[in-house]
Coordinates of C-alpha atoms in Angstrom, one line a residue:
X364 CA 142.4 139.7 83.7
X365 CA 141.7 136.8 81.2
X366 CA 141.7 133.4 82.9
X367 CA 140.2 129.5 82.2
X368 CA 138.2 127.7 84.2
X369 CA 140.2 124.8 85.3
X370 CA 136.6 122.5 85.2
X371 CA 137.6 123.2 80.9
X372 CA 140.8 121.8 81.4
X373 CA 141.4 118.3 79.6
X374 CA 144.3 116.1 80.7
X375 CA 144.3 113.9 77.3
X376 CA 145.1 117.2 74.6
X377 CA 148.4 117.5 73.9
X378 CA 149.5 115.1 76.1
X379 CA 154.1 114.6 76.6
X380 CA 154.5 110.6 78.2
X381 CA 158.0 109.3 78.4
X382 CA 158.4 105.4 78.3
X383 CA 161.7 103.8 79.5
X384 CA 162.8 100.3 79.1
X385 CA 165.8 97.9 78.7
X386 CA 166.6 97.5 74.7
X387 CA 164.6 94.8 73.1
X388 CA 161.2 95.3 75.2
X389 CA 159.1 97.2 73.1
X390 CA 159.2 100.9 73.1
X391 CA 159.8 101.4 69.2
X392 CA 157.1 98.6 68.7
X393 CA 154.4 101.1 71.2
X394 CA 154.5 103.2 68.4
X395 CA 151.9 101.0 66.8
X396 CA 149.2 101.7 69.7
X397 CA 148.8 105.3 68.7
X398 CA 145.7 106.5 67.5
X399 CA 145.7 108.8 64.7
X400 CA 148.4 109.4 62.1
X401 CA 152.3 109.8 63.5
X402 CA 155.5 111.0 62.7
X403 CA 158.6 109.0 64.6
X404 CA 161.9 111.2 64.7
X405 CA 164.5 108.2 65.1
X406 CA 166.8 109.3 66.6
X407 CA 168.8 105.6 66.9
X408 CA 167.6 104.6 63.5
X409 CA 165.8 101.8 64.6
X410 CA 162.5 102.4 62.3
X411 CA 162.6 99.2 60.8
X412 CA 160.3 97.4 63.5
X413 CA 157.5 99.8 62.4
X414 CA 157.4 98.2 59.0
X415 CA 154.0 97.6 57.5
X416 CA 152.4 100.5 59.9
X417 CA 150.1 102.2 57.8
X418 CA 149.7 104.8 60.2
X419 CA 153.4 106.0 60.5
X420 CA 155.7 108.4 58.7
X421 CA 159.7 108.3 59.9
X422 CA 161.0 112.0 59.4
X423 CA 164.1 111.0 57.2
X424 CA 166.8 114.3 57.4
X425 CA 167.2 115.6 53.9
X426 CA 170.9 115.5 53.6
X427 CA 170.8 111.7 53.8
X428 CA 171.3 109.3 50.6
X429 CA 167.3 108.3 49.7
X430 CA 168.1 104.7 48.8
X431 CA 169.1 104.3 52.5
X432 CA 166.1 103.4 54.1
X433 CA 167.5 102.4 57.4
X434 CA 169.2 105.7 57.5
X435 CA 166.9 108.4 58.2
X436 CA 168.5 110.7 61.1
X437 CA 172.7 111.7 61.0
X438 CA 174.0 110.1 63.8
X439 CA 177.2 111.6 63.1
X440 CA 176.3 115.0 63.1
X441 CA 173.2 114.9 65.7
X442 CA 173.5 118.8 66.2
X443 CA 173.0 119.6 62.4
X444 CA 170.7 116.9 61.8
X445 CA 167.7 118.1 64.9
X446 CA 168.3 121.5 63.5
X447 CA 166.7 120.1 60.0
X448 CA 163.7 118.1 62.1
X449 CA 162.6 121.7 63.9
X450 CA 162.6 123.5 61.1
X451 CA 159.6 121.1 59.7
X452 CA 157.9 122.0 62.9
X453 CA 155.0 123.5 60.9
X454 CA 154.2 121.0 58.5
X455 CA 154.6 118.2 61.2
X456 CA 151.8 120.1 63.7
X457 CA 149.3 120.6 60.6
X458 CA 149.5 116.8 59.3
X459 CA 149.9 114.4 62.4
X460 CA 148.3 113.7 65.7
X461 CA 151.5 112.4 67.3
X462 CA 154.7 113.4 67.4
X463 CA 157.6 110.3 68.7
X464 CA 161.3 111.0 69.7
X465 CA 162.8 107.6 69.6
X466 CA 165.5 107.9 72.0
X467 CA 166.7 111.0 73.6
X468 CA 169.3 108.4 75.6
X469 CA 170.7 107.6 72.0
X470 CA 170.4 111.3 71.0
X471 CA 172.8 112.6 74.4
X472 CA 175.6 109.3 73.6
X473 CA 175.7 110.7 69.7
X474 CA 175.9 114.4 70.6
X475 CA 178.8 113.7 73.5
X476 CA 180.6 111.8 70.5
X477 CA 180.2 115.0 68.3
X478 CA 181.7 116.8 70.8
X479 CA 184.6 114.9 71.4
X480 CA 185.9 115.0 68.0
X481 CA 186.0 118.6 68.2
X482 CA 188.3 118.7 71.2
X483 CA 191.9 118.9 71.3
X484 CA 192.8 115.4 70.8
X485 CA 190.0 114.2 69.1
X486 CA 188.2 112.2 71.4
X487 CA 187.5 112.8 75.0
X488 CA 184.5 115.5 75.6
X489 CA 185.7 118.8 77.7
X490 CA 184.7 119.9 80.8
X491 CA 182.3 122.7 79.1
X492 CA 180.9 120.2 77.2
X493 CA 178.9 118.9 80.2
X494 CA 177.1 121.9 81.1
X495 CA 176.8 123.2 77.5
X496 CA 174.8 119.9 77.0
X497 CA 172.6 121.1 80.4
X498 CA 171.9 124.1 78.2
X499 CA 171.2 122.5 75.1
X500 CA 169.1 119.7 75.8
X501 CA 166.8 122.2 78.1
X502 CA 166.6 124.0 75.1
X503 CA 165.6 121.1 72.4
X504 CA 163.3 119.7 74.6
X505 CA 161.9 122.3 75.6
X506 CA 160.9 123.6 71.4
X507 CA 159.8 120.4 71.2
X508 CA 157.5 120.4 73.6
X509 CA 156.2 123.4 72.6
X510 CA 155.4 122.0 69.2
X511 CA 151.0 123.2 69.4
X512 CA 148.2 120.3 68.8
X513 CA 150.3 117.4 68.6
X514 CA 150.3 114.5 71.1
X515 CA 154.2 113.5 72.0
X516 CA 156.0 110.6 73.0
X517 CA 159.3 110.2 73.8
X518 CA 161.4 107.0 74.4
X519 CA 164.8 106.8 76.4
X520 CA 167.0 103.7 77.4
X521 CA 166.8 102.8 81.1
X522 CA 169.6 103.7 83.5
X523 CA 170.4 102.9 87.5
X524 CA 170.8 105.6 89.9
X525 CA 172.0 105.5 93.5
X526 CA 169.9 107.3 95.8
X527 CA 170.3 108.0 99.6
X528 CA 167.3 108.7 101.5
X529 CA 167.1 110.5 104.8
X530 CA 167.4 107.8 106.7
X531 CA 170.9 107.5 105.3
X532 CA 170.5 104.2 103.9
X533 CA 171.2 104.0 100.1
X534 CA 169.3 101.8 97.2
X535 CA 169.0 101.9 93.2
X536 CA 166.2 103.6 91.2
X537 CA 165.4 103.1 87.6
X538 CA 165.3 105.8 85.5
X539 CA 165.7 106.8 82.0
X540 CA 169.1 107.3 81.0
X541 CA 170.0 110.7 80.5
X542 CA 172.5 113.1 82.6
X543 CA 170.9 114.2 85.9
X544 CA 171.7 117.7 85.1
X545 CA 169.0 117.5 82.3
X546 CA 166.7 114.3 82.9
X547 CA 164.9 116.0 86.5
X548 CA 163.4 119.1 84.6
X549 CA 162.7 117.4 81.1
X550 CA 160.6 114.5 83.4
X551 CA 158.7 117.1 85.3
X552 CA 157.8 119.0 81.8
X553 CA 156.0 115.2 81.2
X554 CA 152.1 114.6 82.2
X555 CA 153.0 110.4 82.2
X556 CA 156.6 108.8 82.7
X557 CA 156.6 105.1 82.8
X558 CA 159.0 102.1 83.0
X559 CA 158.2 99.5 80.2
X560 CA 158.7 95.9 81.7
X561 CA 158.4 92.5 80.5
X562 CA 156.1 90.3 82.7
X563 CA 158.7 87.3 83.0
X564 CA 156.2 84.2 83.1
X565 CA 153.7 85.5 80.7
X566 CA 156.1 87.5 78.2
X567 CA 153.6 90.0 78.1
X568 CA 154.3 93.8 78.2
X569 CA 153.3 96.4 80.8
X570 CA 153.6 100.2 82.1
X571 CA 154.8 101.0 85.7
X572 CA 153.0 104.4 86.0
X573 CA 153.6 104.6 89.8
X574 CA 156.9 105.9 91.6
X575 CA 158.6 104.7 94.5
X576 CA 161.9 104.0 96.0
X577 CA 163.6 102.3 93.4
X578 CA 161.2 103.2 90.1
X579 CA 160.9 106.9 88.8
X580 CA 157.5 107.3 87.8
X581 CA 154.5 109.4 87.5
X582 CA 150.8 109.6 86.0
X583 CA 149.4 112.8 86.0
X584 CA 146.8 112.1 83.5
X585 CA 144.8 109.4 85.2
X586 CA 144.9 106.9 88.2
X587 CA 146.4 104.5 87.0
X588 CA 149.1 102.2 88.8
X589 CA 150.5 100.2 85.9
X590 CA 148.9 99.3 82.3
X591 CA 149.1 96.8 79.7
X592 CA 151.7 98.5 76.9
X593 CA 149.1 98.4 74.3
X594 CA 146.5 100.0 76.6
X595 CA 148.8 102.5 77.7
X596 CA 147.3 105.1 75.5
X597 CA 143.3 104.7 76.7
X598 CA 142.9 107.0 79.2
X599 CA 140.2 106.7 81.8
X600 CA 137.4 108.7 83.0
X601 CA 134.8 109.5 80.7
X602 CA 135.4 113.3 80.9
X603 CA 139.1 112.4 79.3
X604 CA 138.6 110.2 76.6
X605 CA 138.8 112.1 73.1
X606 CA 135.9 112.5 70.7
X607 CA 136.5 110.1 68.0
X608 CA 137.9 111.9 65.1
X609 CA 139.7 111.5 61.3
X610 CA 143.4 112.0 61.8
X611 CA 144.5 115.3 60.0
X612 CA 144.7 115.9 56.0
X613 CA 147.8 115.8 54.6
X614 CA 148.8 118.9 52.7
X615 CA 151.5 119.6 49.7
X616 CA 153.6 117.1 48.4
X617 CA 155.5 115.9 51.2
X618 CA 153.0 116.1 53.8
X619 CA 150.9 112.8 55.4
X620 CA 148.8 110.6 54.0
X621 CA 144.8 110.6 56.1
X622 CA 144.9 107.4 58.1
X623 CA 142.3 105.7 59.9
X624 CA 140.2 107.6 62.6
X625 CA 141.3 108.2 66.1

């Protein structure tokens, strides 16, 4: 029988975090507090707030014109278009430290829209559209996450669902906005999933990294409560903090540029 010791076990390699937020407070722009060199697959096109990061490529799908920068995933055809992204799984494991899917709440509203102009009159979705979405998603996420010696982030709009507890007395919970069939088991495949806030009297950005009866959130990585966005990444205990390294060599003629060090 071949085990691991859990006491080798590191909770900062390979890490998945989700961050969730209201549009406008600063999940694209968290990009720029990742160490190392990273690839963003937007899935909103909404890349242009990372202009001037040195330290980050935008995957752009091939099929799009080149001079159209602000253009870089097919929003029309969302099923085609994540086929192309996987296929580059290789590449994108051997030349970055971190991979970012920027938003998987834009990514289900797209693929619903696909599907509707396939029905019968051209608009409204089916009812097998809803659970082949289950079934798809799961899947996606899933190869994704299964990408090997990459660090990924992934950022979803923020949604408001009614719960009842067992008292019978019902309240609203924040959580990121996809389907429940699919957002339960895609959270629970994530070591951090937070709720990006902005601090109303000081305009500054934080983390809520605790759950509770009206926030969905978890930190499995350290014990932290709540962070300052742009510490978000700096794990604690000595034990879990990576050895400082150079981000990985680019390769061939598409590949990444070396950035600075972790």
């Amino acid at each position: 029988m071949k085990v691991t010791s859990a006491s080798k076990l590191s909770r900062t390699k390979n890490w998945r975090i989700v961050i969730y937020g209201k549009p406008g407070v600063g999940k694209t722009s968290s990009i720029k507090f990742l160490k190392g060199k990273s690839l963003v697959l937007s899935l909103d096109n909404s890349q242009r707030v990372l202009s001037g990061l040195p330290n980050v490529d935008v995957w752009k799908d091939p099929d799009l014109p080149e001079e159209e920068d602000e253009l870089s995933f097919d929003r029309e055809h969302p099923s085609d278009s994540i086929v192309k992204f996987m296929r580059d799984e290789k590449e994108i494991c051997d030349n970055y430290d971190n991979l970012v899917i920027d938003n998987v709440s834009s990514f289900q509203k797209d693929w619903f829209v696909e599907q509707g102009r396939k029905s019968k009159n051209g608009i409204r979705n089916e009812i097998g559209d809803y659970s082949s979405w289950t079934n798809y998603f799961a899947r996606i996420i899933t190869s994704i996450y299964l990408f090997r010696n990459i660090n990924i982030l992934v950022t979803a709009w923020e949604g408001v669902e009614e719960v009842t507890a067992d008292s019978g007395q019902s309240f609203q919970r924040y959580t990121p906005e996809l389907r429940d069939s699919v957002r339960d088991g895609f959270l629970g495949l994530s070591n951090i999933v937070g709720r990006l806030v902005i601090n109303p009297s000081t305009g500054g950005r934080g983390v809520i990294l605790e759950g509770n009866d009206t926030v969905f959130a978890k930190n499995q990585i350290d014990t932290r409560k709540a962070s300052a966005i742009e510490d978000l990444f700096k794990f604690g205990g000595a034990s879990d903090v990576p050895t400082p390294s150079v981000p990985k060599q680019a390769s061939g003629s598409g590949a990444a540029k070396a950035g600075s060090g972790k």
